[in-house]
Amino acid sequence: MKLLRYYDGDSVYPGVLDAKGTLRALSSVVPDIDGAALTSGALDGVDVDALPIVQGEMRLAPCVGGVGKFLCIGLNYSDHAEEAGMPIPEHPILFLKANSAISGPHDDILLPRGSVATDWEVELGVVIGKTAKYVSEATALDHVAGYCVINDVSERDFQTKRTGQWTKGKSCDSFGPIGPWLVTKDEISDPQNLGLTCDVNGERMQTGSSDKMIFTIAQIIAHLSEMMTLHPGDVIATGTPPGVGMGMTPPKYLKPGDKVRLEIEGLGVQVQTVRADD
């Protein structure tokens, strides 16, 4: 299923796409697409075609609500590590985004005050669907609800020049677009063989494949579950392929008016407009 959340006025409602791409309302089945819904079993066997059609164009919300943790893996593509001139890490590099960075897939990217180096990063997102603690690599994917597109928007000066952790450059408002859909894992036969692209103003910047991940999704989940319990609704961004602005000569960063388009095979498209934060 392609699960999603949409705004109607100021309220957010759960939805699902039918086989023809028509939006159907899920609010009679679950109150939201969140950890509770993903573990309740209520979505199992839903007759999507019997659900009411949602009329009109709806603004999409982040495809999962009530996110407990927004975990991110850095430097996880071999070709991106080469681009950055950094050694292959021995273990997954972990940082966190503030949950307040989460935004809808087509919401504007807001350049924070003082920003001079805001960058794009298309990433394969993983949504946890079953509590994971001390899980093995062999069973890790049993704990996945599905996959989504994430833009790990990053302010590089905040990230590298303001003393502290990467989180400073990763957590600004709007720096975590998620969606358009949460695609359940039964629709993705091999998450380690998905194409990823990112265009800025119609120019292709990133082209990659999840088969270039240094640490697979199963390895990431197993590793993280050794140190913390992963709960349903937690989100993991699994790293970005080469082509980020920081890696260009000279570096190229986002400015007001830019259009960013991200796509992952089978997971849909995000489109964002960049503007200065008020």
Coordinates of C-alpha atoms in Angstrom, one line a residue:
M1 CA 0.0 0.0 0.0
K2 CA 0.9 3.6 -0.5
L3 CA 0.0 5.2 2.8
L4 CA -0.1 9.0 3.2
R5 CA -1.4 11.9 5.3
Y6 CA -3.1 15.0 3.9
Y7 CA -4.3 18.3 5.1
D8 CA -8.0 19.3 5.0
G9 CA -8.0 22.8 6.5
D10 CA -5.8 22.7 9.5
S11 CA -6.4 19.0 10.3
V12 CA -4.4 16.0 9.1
Y13 CA -6.1 12.8 7.9
P14 CA -4.8 9.4 6.9
G15 CA -5.2 8.2 3.3
V16 CA -4.1 5.6 0.9
L17 CA -3.7 5.5 -2.9
D18 CA -5.7 3.0 -4.9
A19 CA -4.3 1.1 -7.9
K20 CA -5.3 4.0 -10.2
G21 CA -3.5 6.6 -8.0
T22 CA -6.8 8.0 -6.5
L23 CA -6.7 9.2 -3.0
R24 CA -8.9 7.3 -0.6
A25 CA -9.8 8.3 3.0
L26 CA -8.5 6.0 5.7
S27 CA -10.0 7.8 8.7
S28 CA -12.7 5.1 9.2
V29 CA -9.9 2.5 9.6
V30 CA -7.2 4.3 11.6
P31 CA -7.0 7.8 13.1
D32 CA -3.5 8.5 11.7
I33 CA -0.6 6.9 9.9
D34 CA 1.6 6.5 13.0
G35 CA 3.3 3.8 15.1
A36 CA 0.1 2.7 16.6
A37 CA -1.6 2.2 13.3
L38 CA 1.4 0.4 11.8
T39 CA 1.3 -2.2 14.7
S40 CA -2.4 -2.5 15.3
G41 CA -3.1 -4.8 12.4
A42 CA -6.0 -2.5 11.4
L43 CA -4.5 -1.9 7.9
D44 CA -4.2 -5.6 7.1
G45 CA -6.7 -6.7 4.4
V46 CA -8.2 -3.2 3.9
D47 CA -10.4 -3.1 0.9
V48 CA -9.0 0.1 -0.6
D49 CA -11.5 0.4 -3.4
A50 CA -14.3 0.4 -0.9
L51 CA -13.0 3.5 0.9
P52 CA -14.4 6.9 0.1
I53 CA -12.6 9.0 -2.5
V54 CA -11.1 12.3 -1.3
Q55 CA -12.3 15.0 -3.6
G56 CA -10.0 17.8 -4.8
E57 CA -6.3 18.5 -4.5
M58 CA -5.0 18.1 -1.0
R59 CA -1.7 19.3 0.4
L60 CA 0.3 16.3 1.5
A61 CA 1.6 16.1 5.1
P62 CA 4.6 14.1 6.2
C63 CA 3.7 10.5 5.4
V64 CA 4.1 9.3 9.0
G65 CA 2.9 11.1 12.1
G66 CA 4.0 11.0 15.8
V67 CA 7.6 10.2 14.9
G68 CA 9.5 9.3 18.0
K69 CA 13.0 9.4 16.7
F70 CA 14.4 10.8 13.4
L71 CA 17.7 8.9 13.0
C72 CA 20.1 9.6 10.2
I73 CA 23.1 7.7 8.8
G74 CA 26.0 9.8 7.4
L75 CA 28.5 9.0 4.7
N76 CA 26.8 5.7 3.8
Y77 CA 27.4 5.6 0.1
S78 CA 30.8 4.5 -1.1
D79 CA 30.7 7.0 -4.1
H80 CA 29.6 9.8 -1.8
A81 CA 32.5 9.1 0.6
E82 CA 34.8 9.3 -2.3
E83 CA 33.2 12.6 -3.4
A84 CA 33.7 14.0 0.2
G85 CA 37.3 12.7 0.3
M86 CA 36.6 10.8 3.5
P87 CA 37.5 7.3 4.5
I88 CA 34.9 4.5 4.6
P89 CA 33.5 4.4 8.2
E90 CA 34.0 1.3 10.3
H91 CA 30.5 1.6 11.8
P92 CA 27.4 3.5 10.7
I93 CA 27.8 7.2 11.4
L94 CA 24.7 8.3 13.4
F95 CA 23.2 11.8 13.9
L96 CA 19.7 12.9 14.7
K97 CA 17.4 15.5 13.2
A98 CA 15.1 17.4 15.5
N99 CA 11.5 16.2 14.9
S100 CA 10.5 19.8 14.4
A101 CA 12.4 19.7 11.1
I102 CA 9.9 17.3 9.7
S103 CA 7.8 18.7 6.9
G104 CA 5.6 17.6 4.0
P105 CA 7.1 16.4 0.7
H106 CA 6.1 19.5 -1.2
D107 CA 6.4 22.1 1.5
D108 CA 8.9 25.0 1.1
I109 CA 12.5 24.7 2.2
L110 CA 13.1 27.6 4.6
L111 CA 16.6 29.1 4.5
P112 CA 17.4 29.9 8.1
R113 CA 18.7 33.3 9.1
G114 CA 22.5 33.5 8.4
S115 CA 22.4 30.5 6.0
V116 CA 25.0 30.6 3.3
A117 CA 25.4 26.9 2.6
T118 CA 22.1 25.0 2.5
D119 CA 22.4 21.8 0.6
W120 CA 20.2 19.0 -0.7
E121 CA 20.5 15.2 0.0
V122 CA 18.0 12.7 -1.5
E123 CA 17.8 9.7 0.9
L124 CA 16.0 6.4 1.2
G125 CA 13.9 6.6 4.3
V126 CA 12.9 3.5 6.5
V127 CA 9.9 3.6 8.8
I128 CA 10.0 1.1 11.7
G129 CA 6.8 -1.0 12.1
K130 CA 7.8 -3.4 14.9
T131 CA 9.8 -2.8 18.1
A132 CA 13.4 -3.6 17.5
K133 CA 15.9 -4.3 20.3
Y134 CA 19.0 -6.4 19.9
V135 CA 17.8 -7.7 16.6
S136 CA 20.0 -9.7 14.2
E137 CA 20.9 -8.6 10.7
A138 CA 19.0 -11.7 9.4
T139 CA 15.7 -10.6 11.1
A140 CA 16.1 -6.8 10.9
L141 CA 13.8 -6.2 7.9
D142 CA 11.0 -8.0 9.7
H143 CA 10.8 -4.8 11.8
V144 CA 10.3 -2.5 8.8
A145 CA 6.8 -1.1 8.0
G146 CA 7.9 0.5 4.7
Y147 CA 10.0 3.0 2.8
C148 CA 9.8 6.7 1.8
V149 CA 11.7 9.6 0.2
I150 CA 13.5 11.9 2.5
N151 CA 15.4 15.2 1.7
D152 CA 18.1 15.5 4.4
V153 CA 18.4 19.2 3.9
S154 CA 21.7 20.4 5.5
E155 CA 23.2 23.8 6.3
R156 CA 26.9 23.0 5.9
D157 CA 28.3 26.0 7.8
F158 CA 26.0 25.2 10.7
Q159 CA 27.0 21.6 10.4
T160 CA 30.8 22.0 10.3
K161 CA 31.7 25.4 11.5
R162 CA 29.5 26.0 14.5
T163 CA 31.1 24.0 17.3
G164 CA 29.2 20.8 18.1
Q165 CA 27.5 17.9 16.4
W166 CA 26.1 17.7 12.8
T167 CA 22.6 18.1 14.3
K168 CA 23.0 21.9 14.2
G169 CA 23.1 21.9 10.5
K170 CA 20.4 19.3 10.0
S171 CA 17.6 20.4 12.3
C172 CA 16.4 23.7 11.0
D173 CA 12.7 24.1 10.4
S174 CA 11.7 22.4 7.1
F175 CA 14.9 20.4 6.8
G176 CA 13.2 17.0 6.9
P177 CA 10.6 16.6 4.1
I178 CA 9.2 13.1 4.3
G179 CA 6.9 11.4 1.7
P180 CA 4.9 11.7 -0.5
W181 CA 4.0 8.1 0.6
L182 CA 4.9 5.4 3.0
V183 CA 5.2 2.5 0.7
T184 CA 4.7 -0.7 2.6
K185 CA 7.6 -3.2 2.4
D186 CA 5.5 -5.8 0.5
E187 CA 5.7 -3.5 -2.6
I188 CA 9.5 -3.1 -2.5
S189 CA 11.1 -6.4 -3.5
D190 CA 14.6 -5.2 -2.9
P191 CA 15.3 -2.0 -1.0
Q192 CA 19.0 -2.4 -1.8
N193 CA 18.4 -1.9 -5.5
L194 CA 16.5 1.4 -5.8
G195 CA 17.5 4.3 -8.0
L196 CA 17.6 7.8 -6.4
T197 CA 17.8 11.2 -8.2
C198 CA 17.8 14.9 -7.2
D199 CA 17.4 17.8 -9.6
V200 CA 17.8 21.5 -8.8
N201 CA 16.1 23.9 -11.2
G202 CA 15.8 21.1 -13.7
E203 CA 19.5 20.1 -13.6
R204 CA 20.3 16.6 -12.5
M205 CA 22.6 16.8 -9.4
Q206 CA 22.4 13.4 -7.9
T207 CA 22.1 10.0 -9.5
G208 CA 22.6 6.9 -7.4
S209 CA 21.5 3.5 -6.3
S210 CA 20.9 2.0 -2.9
D211 CA 23.1 -0.9 -3.9
K212 CA 26.1 1.5 -3.2
M213 CA 25.2 1.7 0.5
I214 CA 28.2 0.9 2.7
F215 CA 25.9 -0.4 5.4
T216 CA 22.6 -2.1 4.3
I217 CA 19.3 -1.3 5.8
A218 CA 19.4 -4.6 7.7
Q219 CA 22.9 -3.8 9.0
I220 CA 21.8 -0.3 10.1
I221 CA 18.7 -1.5 12.0
A222 CA 20.7 -4.3 13.7
H223 CA 23.5 -1.9 14.7
L224 CA 21.1 0.8 16.0
S225 CA 19.1 -1.7 18.0
E226 CA 22.2 -2.7 19.9
M227 CA 22.2 0.8 21.5
M228 CA 18.6 1.9 21.6
T229 CA 15.1 0.4 21.1
L230 CA 13.6 1.3 17.8
H231 CA 9.9 1.9 18.1
P232 CA 7.1 1.8 15.5
G233 CA 7.0 5.1 13.7
D234 CA 10.7 5.9 14.1
V235 CA 12.3 7.1 10.9
I236 CA 15.8 6.3 9.6
A237 CA 17.4 8.3 6.8
T238 CA 20.0 5.9 5.3
G239 CA 22.5 8.3 3.6
T240 CA 22.8 10.0 0.2
P241 CA 24.6 9.3 -3.1
P242 CA 27.1 11.7 -4.7
G243 CA 26.2 15.0 -6.2
V244 CA 25.5 17.2 -3.2
G245 CA 26.4 20.9 -3.5
M246 CA 29.2 20.7 -0.9
G247 CA 31.1 18.3 -3.2
M248 CA 31.1 20.5 -6.2
T249 CA 34.0 22.8 -7.3
P250 CA 33.2 25.5 -6.4
P251 CA 30.4 24.4 -3.9
K252 CA 26.9 25.1 -5.0
Y253 CA 24.1 25.8 -2.5
L254 CA 20.4 26.6 -2.5
K255 CA 19.1 30.1 -2.8
P256 CA 15.6 31.6 -2.7
G257 CA 13.5 30.6 -5.7
D258 CA 15.3 27.4 -6.4
K259 CA 13.2 24.3 -7.1
V260 CA 14.3 20.9 -5.8
R261 CA 12.9 17.6 -7.2
L262 CA 13.7 14.3 -5.5
E263 CA 12.7 10.8 -6.7
I264 CA 13.3 7.3 -5.5
E265 CA 12.2 4.3 -7.7
G266 CA 8.8 3.1 -6.5
L267 CA 8.5 5.6 -3.7
G268 CA 7.4 8.7 -5.5
V269 CA 8.5 12.3 -6.0
Q270 CA 9.1 15.3 -3.8
V271 CA 9.2 18.9 -5.1
Q272 CA 10.2 21.9 -2.9
T273 CA 10.6 25.6 -3.5
V274 CA 13.3 27.3 -1.5
R275 CA 12.6 30.6 0.3
A276 CA 14.1 32.7 3.1
D277 CA 12.6 32.0 6.5
D278 CA 10.7 35.0 7.9

